[in-house]
C-alpha atoms as a PDB file:
ATOM      1  CA  MET A   1      -1.676  -0.182  25.836  1.00  0.00           C
ATOM      2  CA  SER A   2      -3.091   3.255  25.778  1.00  0.00           C
ATOM      3  CA  GLY A   3      -6.429   4.790  25.237  1.00  0.00           C
ATOM      4  CA  HIS A   4      -6.258   5.239  21.573  1.00  0.00           C
ATOM      5  CA  HIS A   5      -7.546   2.926  19.349  1.00  0.00           C
ATOM      6  CA  VAL A   6      -5.462   0.391  17.118  1.00  0.00           C
ATOM      7  CA  LYS A   7      -5.720   0.843  13.993  1.00  0.00           C
ATOM      8  CA  LYS A   8      -4.298  -0.681  10.414  1.00  0.00           C
ATOM      9  CA  LEU A   9      -2.054   1.110   7.595  1.00  0.00           C
ATOM     10  CA  MET A  10      -1.022  -0.820   4.982  1.00  0.00           C
ATOM     11  CA  LEU A  11       1.026   0.075   1.971  1.00  0.00           C
ATOM     12  CA  LEU A  12       1.095  -1.696  -1.393  1.00  0.00           C
ATOM     13  CA  ARG A  13       3.194  -1.487  -3.898  1.00  0.00           C
ATOM     14  CA  HIS A  14       1.438  -1.481  -7.222  1.00  0.00           C
ATOM     15  CA  ALA A  15       1.740  -4.433  -9.015  1.00  0.00           C
ATOM     16  CA  LYS A  16       4.462  -4.981 -12.081  1.00  0.00           C
ATOM     17  CA  ALA A  17       4.141  -2.263 -15.367  1.00  0.00           C
ATOM     18  CA  ASP A  18       4.852  -2.862 -18.495  1.00  0.00           C
ATOM     19  CA  TRP A  19       5.937   0.433 -20.612  1.00  0.00           C
ATOM     20  CA  PRO A  20       4.508  -0.804 -24.114  1.00  0.00           C
ATOM     21  CA  ARG A  21       5.608   1.178 -27.195  1.00  0.00           C
ATOM     22  CA  GLU A  22       2.286   3.484 -27.826  1.00  0.00           C
ATOM     23  CA  VAL A  23       2.632   4.936 -23.949  1.00  0.00           C
ATOM     24  CA  THR A  24       4.478   8.315 -23.863  1.00  0.00           C
ATOM     25  CA  SER A  25       4.318   8.979 -20.261  1.00  0.00           C
ATOM     26  CA  ASP A  26       5.610   7.034 -17.243  1.00  0.00           C
ATOM     27  CA  HIS A  27       2.026   8.098 -15.818  1.00  0.00           C
ATOM     28  CA  GLU A  28      -0.064   6.021 -17.968  1.00  0.00           C
ATOM     29  CA  ARG A  29       1.588   3.276 -17.776  1.00  0.00           C
ATOM     30  CA  PRO A  30      -0.835  -0.261 -17.462  1.00  0.00           C
ATOM     31  CA  LEU A  31      -0.002  -3.031 -15.428  1.00  0.00           C
ATOM     32  CA  SER A  32       1.771  -6.278 -17.425  1.00  0.00           C
ATOM     33  CA  GLY A  33       0.240  -9.855 -17.602  1.00  0.00           C
ATOM     34  CA  ARG A  34       2.259 -10.677 -14.508  1.00  0.00           C
ATOM     35  CA  GLY A  35       1.060  -7.690 -12.675  1.00  0.00           C
ATOM     36  CA  HIS A  36      -2.861  -8.350 -14.167  1.00  0.00           C
ATOM     37  CA  ARG A  37      -2.443 -12.052 -12.110  1.00  0.00           C
ATOM     38  CA  ASP A  38      -0.188 -10.438  -9.217  1.00  0.00           C
ATOM     39  CA  ALA A  39      -2.319  -7.662  -8.498  1.00  0.00           C
ATOM     40  CA  PRO A  40      -5.500 -10.283  -7.255  1.00  0.00           C
ATOM     41  CA  GLN A  41      -3.523 -11.488  -4.235  1.00  0.00           C
ATOM     42  CA  ALA A  42      -2.974  -8.468  -1.942  1.00  0.00           C
ATOM     43  CA  GLY A  43      -6.718  -8.359  -1.761  1.00  0.00           C
ATOM     44  CA  ILE A  44      -6.589 -11.774  -1.366  1.00  0.00           C
ATOM     45  CA  TRP A  45      -4.115 -11.672   1.487  1.00  0.00           C
ATOM     46  CA  MET A  46      -6.516  -9.098   3.023  1.00  0.00           C
ATOM     47  CA  ARG A  47      -9.825 -10.846   2.656  1.00  0.00           C
ATOM     48  CA  GLU A  48      -8.257 -14.306   4.014  1.00  0.00           C
ATOM     49  CA  HIS A  49      -6.507 -11.853   7.167  1.00  0.00           C
ATOM     50  CA  ASP A  50      -9.506 -10.745   8.128  1.00  0.00           C
ATOM     51  CA  ALA A  51      -7.872  -7.239   7.199  1.00  0.00           C
ATOM     52  CA  VAL A  52     -10.213  -4.878   4.332  1.00  0.00           C
ATOM     53  CA  PRO A  53      -9.530  -1.409   4.618  1.00  0.00           C
ATOM     54  CA  ASP A  54     -12.050   0.661   5.410  1.00  0.00           C
ATOM     55  CA  PHE A  55     -10.257   3.692   3.607  1.00  0.00           C
ATOM     56  CA  ILE A  56      -7.849   3.426   0.178  1.00  0.00           C
ATOM     57  CA  LEU A  57      -5.937   6.219  -1.154  1.00  0.00           C
ATOM     58  CA  CYS A  58      -4.429   5.643  -4.655  1.00  0.00           C
ATOM     59  CA  SER A  59      -1.726   7.059  -6.727  1.00  0.00           C
ATOM     60  CA  SER A  60      -3.869   8.882  -9.832  1.00  0.00           C
ATOM     61  CA  ALA A  61      -0.949   6.424 -11.877  1.00  0.00           C
ATOM     62  CA  LEU A  62      -2.988   4.105 -15.048  1.00  0.00           C
ATOM     63  CA  ARG A  63      -0.882   1.113 -12.539  1.00  0.00           C
ATOM     64  CA  THR A  64      -1.849   2.242  -9.350  1.00  0.00           C
ATOM     65  CA  ARG A  65      -5.455   2.424 -10.598  1.00  0.00           C
ATOM     66  CA  GLN A  66      -5.749  -1.224 -11.745  1.00  0.00           C
ATOM     67  CA  THR A  67      -3.672  -2.686  -9.343  1.00  0.00           C
ATOM     68  CA  CYS A  68      -6.272  -0.876  -6.993  1.00  0.00           C
ATOM     69  CA  THR A  69      -9.510  -2.864  -8.825  1.00  0.00           C
ATOM     70  CA  TRP A  70      -8.073  -5.845  -9.022  1.00  0.00           C
ATOM     71  CA  VAL A  71      -7.338  -5.686  -5.437  1.00  0.00           C
ATOM     72  CA  CYS A  72     -11.151  -4.093  -4.626  1.00  0.00           C
ATOM     73  CA  ASP A  73     -12.263  -6.925  -6.982  1.00  0.00           C
ATOM     74  CA  GLU A  74     -10.731  -9.522  -4.496  1.00  0.00           C
ATOM     75  CA  LEU A  75     -12.658  -7.715  -1.937  1.00  0.00           C
ATOM     76  CA  GLY A  76     -16.083  -7.401  -2.905  1.00  0.00           C
ATOM     77  CA  GLU A  77     -18.791  -5.619  -1.512  1.00  0.00           C
ATOM     78  CA  LYS A  78     -16.696  -4.759   1.713  1.00  0.00           C
ATOM     79  CA  ALA A  79     -14.245  -3.068  -0.506  1.00  0.00           C
ATOM     80  CA  PRO A  80     -14.720   1.121   0.019  1.00  0.00           C
ATOM     81  CA  THR A  81     -14.784   3.603  -3.246  1.00  0.00           C
ATOM     82  CA  ALA A  82     -10.947   4.160  -3.928  1.00  0.00           C
ATOM     83  CA  LYS A  83      -9.787   7.690  -3.637  1.00  0.00           C
ATOM     84  CA  LEU A  84      -7.474   8.467  -6.075  1.00  0.00           C
ATOM     85  CA  GLU A  85      -4.638  11.267  -5.091  1.00  0.00           C
ATOM     86  CA  ASP A  86      -2.447  12.432  -7.448  1.00  0.00           C
ATOM     87  CA  ARG A  87       0.242  13.366  -4.606  1.00  0.00           C
ATOM     88  CA  LEU A  88       0.774   9.634  -4.419  1.00  0.00           C
ATOM     89  CA  TYR A  89       2.046   9.654  -8.183  1.00  0.00           C
ATOM     90  CA  ASP A  90       6.065   8.999  -7.119  1.00  0.00           C
ATOM     91  CA  ALA A  91       6.241  10.462  -4.570  1.00  0.00           C
ATOM     92  CA  SER A  92       8.493  10.503  -1.726  1.00  0.00           C
ATOM     93  CA  ALA A  93       8.277   8.837   2.018  1.00  0.00           C
ATOM     94  CA  GLY A  94       7.526  12.162   3.439  1.00  0.00           C
ATOM     95  CA  SER A  95       5.288  13.178   0.696  1.00  0.00           C
ATOM     96  CA  ILE A  96       3.005   9.687   1.471  1.00  0.00           C
ATOM     97  CA  LEU A  97       3.263  10.342   5.132  1.00  0.00           C
ATOM     98  CA  THR A  98       2.273  14.158   4.300  1.00  0.00           C
ATOM     99  CA  VAL A  99      -1.322  12.717   2.536  1.00  0.00           C
ATOM    100  CA  ILE A 100      -1.700  10.108   5.388  1.00  0.00           C
ATOM    101  CA  ASN A 101      -1.512  12.650   8.108  1.00  0.00           C
ATOM    102  CA  HIS A 102      -4.468  14.666   6.610  1.00  0.00           C
ATOM    103  CA  VAL A 103      -6.817  11.180   7.069  1.00  0.00           C
ATOM    104  CA  PRO A 104      -9.873  11.933   9.012  1.00  0.00           C
ATOM    105  CA  GLU A 105      -9.392  10.151  12.634  1.00  0.00           C
ATOM    106  CA  THR A 106     -12.888   7.710  12.141  1.00  0.00           C
ATOM    107  CA  VAL A 107     -11.026   5.402   9.504  1.00  0.00           C
ATOM    108  CA  THR A 108      -9.379   2.413  11.251  1.00  0.00           C
ATOM    109  CA  SER A 109      -7.960   0.554   8.564  1.00  0.00           C
ATOM    110  CA  LEU A 110      -5.853   2.423   5.501  1.00  0.00           C
ATOM    111  CA  LEU A 111      -4.292   1.340   2.214  1.00  0.00           C
ATOM    112  CA  VAL A 112      -1.854   3.233   0.165  1.00  0.00           C
ATOM    113  CA  ILE A 113      -1.499   1.853  -3.336  1.00  0.00           C
ATOM    114  CA  ALA A 114       2.013   3.679  -4.649  1.00  0.00           C
ATOM    115  CA  HIS A 115       5.109   3.277  -5.875  1.00  0.00           C
ATOM    116  CA  MET A 116       8.920   2.603  -5.273  1.00  0.00           C
ATOM    117  CA  PRO A 117      10.736   3.933  -3.268  1.00  0.00           C
ATOM    118  CA  GLY A 118       8.445   5.734  -1.481  1.00  0.00           C
ATOM    119  CA  VAL A 119       6.792   2.960  -0.072  1.00  0.00           C
ATOM    120  CA  GLN A 120       9.753   1.126   0.808  1.00  0.00           C
ATOM    121  CA  GLU A 121      11.278   3.861   2.700  1.00  0.00           C
ATOM    122  CA  LEU A 122       8.339   4.954   4.651  1.00  0.00           C
ATOM    123  CA  ALA A 123       7.739   1.207   5.699  1.00  0.00           C
ATOM    124  CA  MET A 124      10.958   1.300   6.892  1.00  0.00           C
ATOM    125  CA  ARG A 125      10.804   5.269   8.621  1.00  0.00           C
ATOM    126  CA  LEU A 126       7.270   4.039  10.620  1.00  0.00           C
ATOM    127  CA  ALA A 127       8.743   0.471  11.352  1.00  0.00           C
ATOM    128  CA  SER A 128       8.895   0.453  15.255  1.00  0.00           C
ATOM    129  CA  VAL A 129      11.267  -1.490  17.592  1.00  0.00           C
ATOM    130  CA  SER A 130       8.557  -3.927  18.716  1.00  0.00           C
ATOM    131  CA  SER A 131       7.936  -4.850  14.317  1.00  0.00           C
ATOM    132  CA  ASP A 132       8.218  -8.450  13.220  1.00  0.00           C
ATOM    133  CA  GLU A 133      11.923  -8.390  12.393  1.00  0.00           C
ATOM    134  CA  ASP A 134      11.327 -10.795   9.367  1.00  0.00           C
ATOM    135  CA  ALA A 135       9.141  -8.954   8.379  1.00  0.00           C
ATOM    136  CA  VAL A 136      11.268  -5.970   8.283  1.00  0.00           C
ATOM    137  CA  MET A 137      14.085  -7.646   6.978  1.00  0.00           C
ATOM    138  CA  GLU A 138      12.225  -9.270   4.033  1.00  0.00           C
ATOM    139  CA  MET A 139      10.921  -5.861   3.074  1.00  0.00           C
ATOM    140  CA  ALA A 140      14.205  -3.935   3.923  1.00  0.00           C
ATOM    141  CA  THR A 141      16.294  -5.952   1.289  1.00  0.00           C
ATOM    142  CA  HIS A 142      13.344  -6.244  -1.520  1.00  0.00           C
ATOM    143  CA  TYR A 143      10.232  -5.023  -1.759  1.00  0.00           C
ATOM    144  CA  PRO A 144       8.909  -6.770  -5.104  1.00  0.00           C
ATOM    145  CA  THR A 145       5.595  -5.255  -6.856  1.00  0.00           C
ATOM    146  CA  SER A 146       2.549  -5.832  -4.955  1.00  0.00           C
ATOM    147  CA  GLY A 147       4.153  -6.355  -2.045  1.00  0.00           C
ATOM    148  CA  LEU A 148       2.218  -4.949   1.328  1.00  0.00           C
ATOM    149  CA  THR A 149       3.400  -3.847   4.557  1.00  0.00           C
ATOM    150  CA  VAL A 150       0.456  -4.558   7.758  1.00  0.00           C
ATOM    151  CA  MET A 151       1.604  -2.110  10.510  1.00  0.00           C
ATOM    152  CA  ASP A 152      -0.855  -1.766  13.416  1.00  0.00           C
ATOM    153  CA  VAL A 153      -0.829   2.103  14.182  1.00  0.00           C
ATOM    154  CA  GLU A 154      -1.734   3.558  17.718  1.00  0.00           C
ATOM    155  CA  THR A 155      -1.394   7.269  17.110  1.00  0.00           C
ATOM    156  CA  PRO A 156      -3.631   9.398  15.342  1.00  0.00           C
ATOM    157  CA  TRP A 157      -2.712  10.159  11.654  1.00  0.00           C
ATOM    158  CA  ALA A 158      -2.305  13.250  12.058  1.00  0.00           C
ATOM    159  CA  GLU A 159       0.806  12.341  14.734  1.00  0.00           C
ATOM    160  CA  LEU A 160       2.315   9.340  12.520  1.00  0.00           C
ATOM    161  CA  ASP A 161       5.856  10.535  11.906  1.00  0.00           C
ATOM    162  CA  GLY A 162       8.565   8.286  12.659  1.00  0.00           C
ATOM    163  CA  ARG A 163       9.126   4.392  14.298  1.00  0.00           C
ATOM    164  CA  ASP A 164       5.355   4.356  15.227  1.00  0.00           C
ATOM    165  CA  ALA A 165       3.983   1.682  13.670  1.00  0.00           C
ATOM    166  CA  LYS A 166       4.557  -1.728  14.375  1.00  0.00           C
ATOM    167  CA  ILE A 167       5.467  -3.810  11.263  1.00  0.00           C
ATOM    168  CA  THR A 168       3.115  -7.314  11.453  1.00  0.00           C
ATOM    169  CA  HIS A 169       3.193  -8.600   8.350  1.00  0.00           C
ATOM    170  CA  PHE A 170       4.687  -8.435   4.861  1.00  0.00           C
ATOM    171  CA  ALA A 171       3.166 -10.014   1.835  1.00  0.00           C
ATOM    172  CA  VAL A 172       4.504 -10.991  -1.537  1.00  0.00           C
ATOM    173  CA  PRO A 173       2.953 -12.586  -4.210  1.00  0.00           C
ATOM    174  CA  ARG A 174       3.151 -16.328  -4.282  1.00  0.00           C
ATOM    175  CA  GLY A 175       4.673 -17.655  -7.649  1.00  0.00           C
END
């Protein structure tokens, strides 16, 4: 173990979204009924596994903001105030990584709430050889809405690039 502190990075795909007739823009799509039921589960998982983030970056889309609200409700008073980030909307893996690279080193546990395929592609890009093989296989083949990848990171946020994170868990909603 180097002198670096092990940090936690969590990538969450937003919960299941709907596309009601009155909504004309993808950015304004709300969660579906299932999305509202599934979204709290990521927060419950974080609370039960002592993985409460101290910083949250959330895409500015309605469905990610709603997912974030449910997660924070479950985290209760421990929940940090989320920072809405327009650059995470419909972002590629590289664009999400660029946003993460600008996170201050004082953040030791980061939650990023964004979209497919960027979330899955970034998780795969960051997966180190020491990652949990079952978790990596599961997220590589199927990354459902509300899917949460949990990683240990030893490099500074600014240097995070590829194969730098040890995937420890891939949590998906039950039911």
